[in-house]
PDB file of C-alpha atoms in Angstrom:
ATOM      1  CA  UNK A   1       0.000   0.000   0.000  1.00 42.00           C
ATOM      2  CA  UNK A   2       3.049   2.192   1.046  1.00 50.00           C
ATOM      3  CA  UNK A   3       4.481   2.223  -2.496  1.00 51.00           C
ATOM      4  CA  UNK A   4       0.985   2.712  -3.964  1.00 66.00           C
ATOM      5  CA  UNK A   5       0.779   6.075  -2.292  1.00 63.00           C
ATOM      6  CA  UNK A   6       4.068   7.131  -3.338  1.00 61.00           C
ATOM      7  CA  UNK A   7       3.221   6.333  -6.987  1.00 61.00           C
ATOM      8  CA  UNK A   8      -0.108   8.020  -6.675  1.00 57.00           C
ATOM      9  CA  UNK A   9       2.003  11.224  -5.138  1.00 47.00           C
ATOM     10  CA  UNK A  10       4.835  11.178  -7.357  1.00 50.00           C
ATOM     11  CA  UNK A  11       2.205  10.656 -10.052  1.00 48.00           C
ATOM     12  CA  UNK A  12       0.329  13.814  -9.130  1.00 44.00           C
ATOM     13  CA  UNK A  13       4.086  15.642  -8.642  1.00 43.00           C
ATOM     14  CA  UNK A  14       4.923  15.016 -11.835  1.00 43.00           C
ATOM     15  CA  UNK A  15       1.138  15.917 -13.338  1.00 44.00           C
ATOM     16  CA  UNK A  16       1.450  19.275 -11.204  1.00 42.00           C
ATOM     17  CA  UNK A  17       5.002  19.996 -12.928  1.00 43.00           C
ATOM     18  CA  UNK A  18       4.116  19.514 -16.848  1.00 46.00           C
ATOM     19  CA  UNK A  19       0.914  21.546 -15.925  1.00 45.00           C
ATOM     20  CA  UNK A  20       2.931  24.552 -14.593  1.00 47.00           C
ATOM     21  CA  UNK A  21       5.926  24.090 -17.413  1.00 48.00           C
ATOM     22  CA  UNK A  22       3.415  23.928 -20.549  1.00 48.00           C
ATOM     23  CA  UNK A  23       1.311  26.480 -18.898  1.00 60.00           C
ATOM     24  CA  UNK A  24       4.523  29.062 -19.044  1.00 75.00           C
ATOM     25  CA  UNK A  25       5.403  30.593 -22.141  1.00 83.00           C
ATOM     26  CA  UNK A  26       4.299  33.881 -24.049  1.00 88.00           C
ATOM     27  CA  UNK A  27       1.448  35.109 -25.585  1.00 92.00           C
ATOM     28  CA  UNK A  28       0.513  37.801 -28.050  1.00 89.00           C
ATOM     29  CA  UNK A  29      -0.436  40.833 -26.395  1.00 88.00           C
ATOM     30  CA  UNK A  30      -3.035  42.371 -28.985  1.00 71.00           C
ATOM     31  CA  UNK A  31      -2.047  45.832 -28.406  1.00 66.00           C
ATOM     32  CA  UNK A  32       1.177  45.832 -31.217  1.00 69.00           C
ATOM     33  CA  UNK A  33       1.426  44.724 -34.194  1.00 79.00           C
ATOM     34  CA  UNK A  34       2.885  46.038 -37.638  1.00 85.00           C
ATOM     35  CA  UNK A  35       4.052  44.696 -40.944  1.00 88.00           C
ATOM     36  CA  UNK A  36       6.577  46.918 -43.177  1.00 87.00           C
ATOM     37  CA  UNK A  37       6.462  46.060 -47.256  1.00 82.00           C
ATOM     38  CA  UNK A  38       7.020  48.695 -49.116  1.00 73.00           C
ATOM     39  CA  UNK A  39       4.115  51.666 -50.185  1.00 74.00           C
ATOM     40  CA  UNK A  40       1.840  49.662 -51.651  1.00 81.00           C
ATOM     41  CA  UNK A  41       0.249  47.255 -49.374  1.00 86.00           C
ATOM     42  CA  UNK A  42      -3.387  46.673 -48.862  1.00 92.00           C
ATOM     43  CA  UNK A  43      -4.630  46.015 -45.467  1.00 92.00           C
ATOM     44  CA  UNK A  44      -8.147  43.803 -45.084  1.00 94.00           C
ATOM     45  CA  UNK A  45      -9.711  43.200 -41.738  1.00 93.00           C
ATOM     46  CA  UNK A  46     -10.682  39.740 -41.686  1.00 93.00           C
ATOM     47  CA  UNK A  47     -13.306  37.895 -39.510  1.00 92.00           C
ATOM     48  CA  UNK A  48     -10.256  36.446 -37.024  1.00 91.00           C
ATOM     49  CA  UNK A  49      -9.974  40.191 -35.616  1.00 91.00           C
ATOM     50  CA  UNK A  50      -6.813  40.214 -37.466  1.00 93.00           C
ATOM     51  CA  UNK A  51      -5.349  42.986 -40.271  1.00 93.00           C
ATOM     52  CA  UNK A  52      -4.174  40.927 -43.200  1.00 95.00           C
ATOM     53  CA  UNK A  53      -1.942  43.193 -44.973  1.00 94.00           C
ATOM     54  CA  UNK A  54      -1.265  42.407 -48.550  1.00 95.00           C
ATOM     55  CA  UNK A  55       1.662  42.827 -50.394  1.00 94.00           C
ATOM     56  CA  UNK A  56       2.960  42.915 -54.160  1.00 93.00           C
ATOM     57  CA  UNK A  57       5.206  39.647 -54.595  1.00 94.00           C
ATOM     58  CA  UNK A  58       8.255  41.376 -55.814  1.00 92.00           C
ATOM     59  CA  UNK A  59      11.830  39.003 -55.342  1.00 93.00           C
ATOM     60  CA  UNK A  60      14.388  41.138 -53.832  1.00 93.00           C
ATOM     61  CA  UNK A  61      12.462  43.643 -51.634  1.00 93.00           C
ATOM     62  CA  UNK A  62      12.200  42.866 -47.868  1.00 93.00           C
ATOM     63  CA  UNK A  63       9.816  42.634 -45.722  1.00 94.00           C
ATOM     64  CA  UNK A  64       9.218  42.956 -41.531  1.00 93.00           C
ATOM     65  CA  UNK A  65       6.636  41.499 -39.412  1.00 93.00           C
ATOM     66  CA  UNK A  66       6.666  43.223 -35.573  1.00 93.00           C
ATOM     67  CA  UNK A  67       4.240  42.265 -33.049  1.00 93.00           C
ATOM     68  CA  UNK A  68       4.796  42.372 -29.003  1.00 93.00           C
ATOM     69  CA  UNK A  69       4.821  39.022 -26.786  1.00 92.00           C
ATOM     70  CA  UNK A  70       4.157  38.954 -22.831  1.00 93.00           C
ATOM     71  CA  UNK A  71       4.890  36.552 -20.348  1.00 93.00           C
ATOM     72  CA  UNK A  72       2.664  33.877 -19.355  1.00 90.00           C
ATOM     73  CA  UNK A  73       2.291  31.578 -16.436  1.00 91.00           C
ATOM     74  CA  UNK A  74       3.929  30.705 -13.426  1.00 89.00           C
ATOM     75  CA  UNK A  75       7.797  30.169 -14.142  1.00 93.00           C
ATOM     76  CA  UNK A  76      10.276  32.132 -15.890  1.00 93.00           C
ATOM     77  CA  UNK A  77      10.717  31.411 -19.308  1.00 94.00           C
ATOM     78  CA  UNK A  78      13.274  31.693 -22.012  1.00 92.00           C
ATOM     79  CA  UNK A  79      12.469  32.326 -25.316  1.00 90.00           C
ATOM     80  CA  UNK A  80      15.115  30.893 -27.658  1.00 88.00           C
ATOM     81  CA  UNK A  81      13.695  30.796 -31.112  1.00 86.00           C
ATOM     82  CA  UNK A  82      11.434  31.515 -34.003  1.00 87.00           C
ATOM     83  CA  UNK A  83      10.360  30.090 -36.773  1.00 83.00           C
ATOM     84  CA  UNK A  84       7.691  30.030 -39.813  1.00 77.00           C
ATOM     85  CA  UNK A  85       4.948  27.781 -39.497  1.00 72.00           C
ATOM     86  CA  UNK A  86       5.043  26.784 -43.282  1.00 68.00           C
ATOM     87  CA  UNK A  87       7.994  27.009 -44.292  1.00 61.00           C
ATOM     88  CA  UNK A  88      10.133  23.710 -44.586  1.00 62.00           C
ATOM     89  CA  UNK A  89      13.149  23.978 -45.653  1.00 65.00           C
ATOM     90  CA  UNK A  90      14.502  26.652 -47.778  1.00 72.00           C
ATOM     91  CA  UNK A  91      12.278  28.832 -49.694  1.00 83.00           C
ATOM     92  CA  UNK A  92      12.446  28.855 -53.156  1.00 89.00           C
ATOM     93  CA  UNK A  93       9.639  31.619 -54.091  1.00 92.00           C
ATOM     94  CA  UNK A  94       7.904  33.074 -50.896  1.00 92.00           C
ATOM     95  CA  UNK A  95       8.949  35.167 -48.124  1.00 93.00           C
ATOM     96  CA  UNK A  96      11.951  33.909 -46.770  1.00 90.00           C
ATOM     97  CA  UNK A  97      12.525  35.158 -42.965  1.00 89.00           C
ATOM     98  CA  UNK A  98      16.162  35.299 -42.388  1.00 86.00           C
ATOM     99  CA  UNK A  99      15.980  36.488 -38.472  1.00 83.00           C
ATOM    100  CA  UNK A 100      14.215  37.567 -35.853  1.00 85.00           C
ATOM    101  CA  UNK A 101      14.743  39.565 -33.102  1.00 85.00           C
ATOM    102  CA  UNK A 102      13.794  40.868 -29.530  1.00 82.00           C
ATOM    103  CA  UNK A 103      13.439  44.150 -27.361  1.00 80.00           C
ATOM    104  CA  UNK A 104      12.196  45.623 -24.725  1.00 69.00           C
ATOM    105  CA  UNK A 105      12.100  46.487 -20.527  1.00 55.00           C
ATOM    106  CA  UNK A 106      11.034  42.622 -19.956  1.00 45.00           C
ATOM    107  CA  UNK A 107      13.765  40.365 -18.730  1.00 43.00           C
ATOM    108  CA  UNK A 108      17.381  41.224 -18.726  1.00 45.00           C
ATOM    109  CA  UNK A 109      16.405  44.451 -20.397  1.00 42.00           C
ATOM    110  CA  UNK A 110      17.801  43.062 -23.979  1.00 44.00           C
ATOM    111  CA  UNK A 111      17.554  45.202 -26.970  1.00 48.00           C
ATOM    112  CA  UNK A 112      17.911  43.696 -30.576  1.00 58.00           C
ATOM    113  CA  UNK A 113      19.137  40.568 -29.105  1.00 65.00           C
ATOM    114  CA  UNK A 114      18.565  37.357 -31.853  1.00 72.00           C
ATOM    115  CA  UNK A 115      16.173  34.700 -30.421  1.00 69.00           C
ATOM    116  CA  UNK A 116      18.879  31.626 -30.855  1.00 69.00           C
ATOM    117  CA  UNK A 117      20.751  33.369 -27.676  1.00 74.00           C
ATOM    118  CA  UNK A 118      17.665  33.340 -25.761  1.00 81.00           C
ATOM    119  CA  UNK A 119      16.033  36.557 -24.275  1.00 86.00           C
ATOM    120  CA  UNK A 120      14.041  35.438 -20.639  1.00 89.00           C
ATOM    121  CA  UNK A 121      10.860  36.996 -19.356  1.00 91.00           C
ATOM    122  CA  UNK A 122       9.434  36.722 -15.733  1.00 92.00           C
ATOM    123  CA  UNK A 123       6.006  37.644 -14.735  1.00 91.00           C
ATOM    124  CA  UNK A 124       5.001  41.707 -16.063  1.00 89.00           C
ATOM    125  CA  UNK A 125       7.895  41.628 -18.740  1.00 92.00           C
ATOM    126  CA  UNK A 126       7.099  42.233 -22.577  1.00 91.00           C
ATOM    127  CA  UNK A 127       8.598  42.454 -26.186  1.00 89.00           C
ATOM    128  CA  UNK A 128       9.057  43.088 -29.357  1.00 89.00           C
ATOM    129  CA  UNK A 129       9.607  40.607 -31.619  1.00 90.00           C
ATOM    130  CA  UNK A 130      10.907  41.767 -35.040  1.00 91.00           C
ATOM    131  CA  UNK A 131      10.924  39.080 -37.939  1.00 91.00           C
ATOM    132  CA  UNK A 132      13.029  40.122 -41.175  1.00 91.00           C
ATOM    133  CA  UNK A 133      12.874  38.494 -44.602  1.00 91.00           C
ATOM    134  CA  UNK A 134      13.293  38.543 -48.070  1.00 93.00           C
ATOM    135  CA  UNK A 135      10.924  37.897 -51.054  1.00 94.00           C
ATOM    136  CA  UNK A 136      12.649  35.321 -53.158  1.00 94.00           C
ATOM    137  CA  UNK A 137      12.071  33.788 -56.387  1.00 94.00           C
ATOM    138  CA  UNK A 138      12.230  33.544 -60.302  1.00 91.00           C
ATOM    139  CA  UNK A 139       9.287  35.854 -62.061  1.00 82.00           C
ATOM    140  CA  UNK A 140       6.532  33.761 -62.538  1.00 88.00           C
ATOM    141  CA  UNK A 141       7.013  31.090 -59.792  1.00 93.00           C
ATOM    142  CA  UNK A 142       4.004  32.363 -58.449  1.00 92.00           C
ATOM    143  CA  UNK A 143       0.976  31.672 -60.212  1.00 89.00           C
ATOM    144  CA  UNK A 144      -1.631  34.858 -60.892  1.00 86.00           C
ATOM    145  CA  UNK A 145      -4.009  34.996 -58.731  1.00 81.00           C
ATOM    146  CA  UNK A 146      -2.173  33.186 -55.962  1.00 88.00           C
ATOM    147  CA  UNK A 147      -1.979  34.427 -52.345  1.00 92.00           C
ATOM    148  CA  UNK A 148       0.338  32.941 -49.832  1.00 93.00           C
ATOM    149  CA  UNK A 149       0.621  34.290 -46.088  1.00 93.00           C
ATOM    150  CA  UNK A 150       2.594  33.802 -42.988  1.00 91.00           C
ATOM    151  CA  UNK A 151      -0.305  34.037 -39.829  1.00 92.00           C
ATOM    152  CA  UNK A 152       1.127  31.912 -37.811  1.00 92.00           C
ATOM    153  CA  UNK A 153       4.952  31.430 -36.012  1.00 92.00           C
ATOM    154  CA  UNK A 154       5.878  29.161 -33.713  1.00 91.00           C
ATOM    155  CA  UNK A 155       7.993  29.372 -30.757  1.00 91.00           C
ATOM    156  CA  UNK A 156      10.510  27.715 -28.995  1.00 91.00           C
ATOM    157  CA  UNK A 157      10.594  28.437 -25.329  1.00 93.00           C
ATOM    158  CA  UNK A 158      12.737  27.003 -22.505  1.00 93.00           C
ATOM    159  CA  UNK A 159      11.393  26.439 -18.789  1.00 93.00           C
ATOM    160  CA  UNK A 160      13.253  24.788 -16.258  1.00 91.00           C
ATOM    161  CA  UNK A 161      15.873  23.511 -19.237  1.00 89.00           C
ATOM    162  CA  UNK A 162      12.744  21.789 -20.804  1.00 90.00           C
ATOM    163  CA  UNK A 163      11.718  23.448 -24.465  1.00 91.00           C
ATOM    164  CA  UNK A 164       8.490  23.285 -25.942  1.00 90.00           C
ATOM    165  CA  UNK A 165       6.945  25.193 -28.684  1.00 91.00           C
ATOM    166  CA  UNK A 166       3.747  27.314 -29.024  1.00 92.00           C
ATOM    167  CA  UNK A 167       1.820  28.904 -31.769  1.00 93.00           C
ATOM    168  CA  UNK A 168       1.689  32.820 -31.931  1.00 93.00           C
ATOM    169  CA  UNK A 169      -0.587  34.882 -34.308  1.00 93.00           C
ATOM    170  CA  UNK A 170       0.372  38.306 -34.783  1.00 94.00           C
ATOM    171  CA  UNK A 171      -2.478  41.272 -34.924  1.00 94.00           C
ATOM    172  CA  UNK A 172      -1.240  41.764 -38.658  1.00 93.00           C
ATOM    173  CA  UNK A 173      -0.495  39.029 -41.146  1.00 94.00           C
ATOM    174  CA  UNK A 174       1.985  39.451 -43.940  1.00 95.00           C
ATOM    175  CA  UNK A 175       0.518  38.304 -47.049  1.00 95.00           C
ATOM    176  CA  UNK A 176       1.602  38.671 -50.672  1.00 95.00           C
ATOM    177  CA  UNK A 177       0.291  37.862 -54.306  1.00 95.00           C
ATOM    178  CA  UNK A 178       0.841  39.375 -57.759  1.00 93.00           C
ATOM    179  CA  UNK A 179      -2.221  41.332 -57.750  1.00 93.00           C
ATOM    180  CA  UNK A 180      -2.546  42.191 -54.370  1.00 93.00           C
ATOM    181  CA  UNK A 181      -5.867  44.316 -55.117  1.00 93.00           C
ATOM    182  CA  UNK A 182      -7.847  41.423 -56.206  1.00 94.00           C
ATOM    183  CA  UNK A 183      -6.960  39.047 -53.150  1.00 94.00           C
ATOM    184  CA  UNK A 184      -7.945  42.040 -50.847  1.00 93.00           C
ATOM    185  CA  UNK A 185     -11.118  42.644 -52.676  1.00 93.00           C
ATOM    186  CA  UNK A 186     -11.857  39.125 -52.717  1.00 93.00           C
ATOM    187  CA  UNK A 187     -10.824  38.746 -48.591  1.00 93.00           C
ATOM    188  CA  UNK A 188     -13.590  41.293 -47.645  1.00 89.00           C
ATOM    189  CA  UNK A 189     -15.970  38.775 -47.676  1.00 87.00           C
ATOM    190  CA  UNK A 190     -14.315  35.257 -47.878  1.00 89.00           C
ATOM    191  CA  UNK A 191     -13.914  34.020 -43.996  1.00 91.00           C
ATOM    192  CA  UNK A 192     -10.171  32.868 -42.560  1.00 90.00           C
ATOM    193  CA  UNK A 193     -11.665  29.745 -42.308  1.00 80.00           C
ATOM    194  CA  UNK A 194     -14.548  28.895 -44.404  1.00 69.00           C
ATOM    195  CA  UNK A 195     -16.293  25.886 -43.948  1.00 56.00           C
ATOM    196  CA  UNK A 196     -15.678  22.924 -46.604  1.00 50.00           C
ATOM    197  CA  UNK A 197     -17.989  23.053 -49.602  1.00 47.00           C
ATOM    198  CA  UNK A 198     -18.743  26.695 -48.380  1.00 42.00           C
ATOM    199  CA  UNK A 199     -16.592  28.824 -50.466  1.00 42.00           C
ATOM    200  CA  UNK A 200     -15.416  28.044 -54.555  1.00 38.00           C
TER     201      UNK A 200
END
């Protein structure tokens, strides 16, 4: 009986400790958000609450996505990377982010510091996360009429040594397309999400 209590405690010990660990990390705060592309971007407000902001798909010209994270949970966490959620591998005609980076008062006070060296964040602290990239590709690799966007990055964050990652969705999407005016047209009244068999 002795060692079934133990098990039953340890059990809930170790229950307690992935709760508190997956329930730190950092969330989107709502109250920043920008994407930099040039002049001639079209913003639509979308049925998520989001600003998609679309883009001419030019090769060569850069573009920046900047939207503020905050701290969430109980422990301290370290946030030690970013990525693109659909990317895979190199991009061969897209946006291609090539860094990101964070500032702010949160933390250690870091300013500009790239996410592979880790910036940390205790309860109250916030940042600015700044994602750079390049529009790459050979004209016509993308398709009239095609839209691609980047809503969604994921995150790596470390607490207690343990990493786990977590999907962020910035107040403004980057999107891009070769006729940008026809995709935001067309996104006025076509839902994020539509429901199958809803929308041709």
């Amino acid at each position: 009986m002795r060692w079934g209590r133990r098990g039953t405690v340890a059990a809930v010990v170790v229950a307690f400790t992935a709760v508190t660990v997956l329930g730190s990390g950092v969330r989107i705060t709502g109250h920043h958000g920008e994407v930099e592309a040039g002049d001639t971007s079209l913003a639509v407000q979308r049925d998520d609450g989001r600003t998609w902001q679309v883009v001419p798909f030019e090769p060569g010209t850069t573009a920046v996505v900047e939207f503020e994270v905050e701290h969430r949970g109980a422990l301290p966490v370290t946030l030690v990377g970013l990525t693109d959620s659909r990317a895979r591998g190199a991009v061969d005609c897209g946006w291609n982010p090539e860094h990101a980076t964070a500032e702010g008062e949160g933390g250690d006070g870091t300013v500009g510091t790239p996410l592979p060296e880790g910036v940390e964040l205790r309860r109250g602290d916030r940042l600015t996360i700044t994602v750079r990239g390049e529009f790459v590709g050979e004209p016509g690799c993308l398709v009239d009429g095609q839209v691609f966007a980047r809503p969604t990055f994921l995150a790596d964050v470390s607490v207690l040594g343990l990493r786990h990652r977590q999907r962020l969705q910035p107040p403004r999407v980057l999107a891009w397309s070769t006729d940008p005016a026809e995709v935001a047209e067309r996104w006025t009244h076509v839902p994020v999400a539509p429901r199958v068999g809803t929308v041709p």
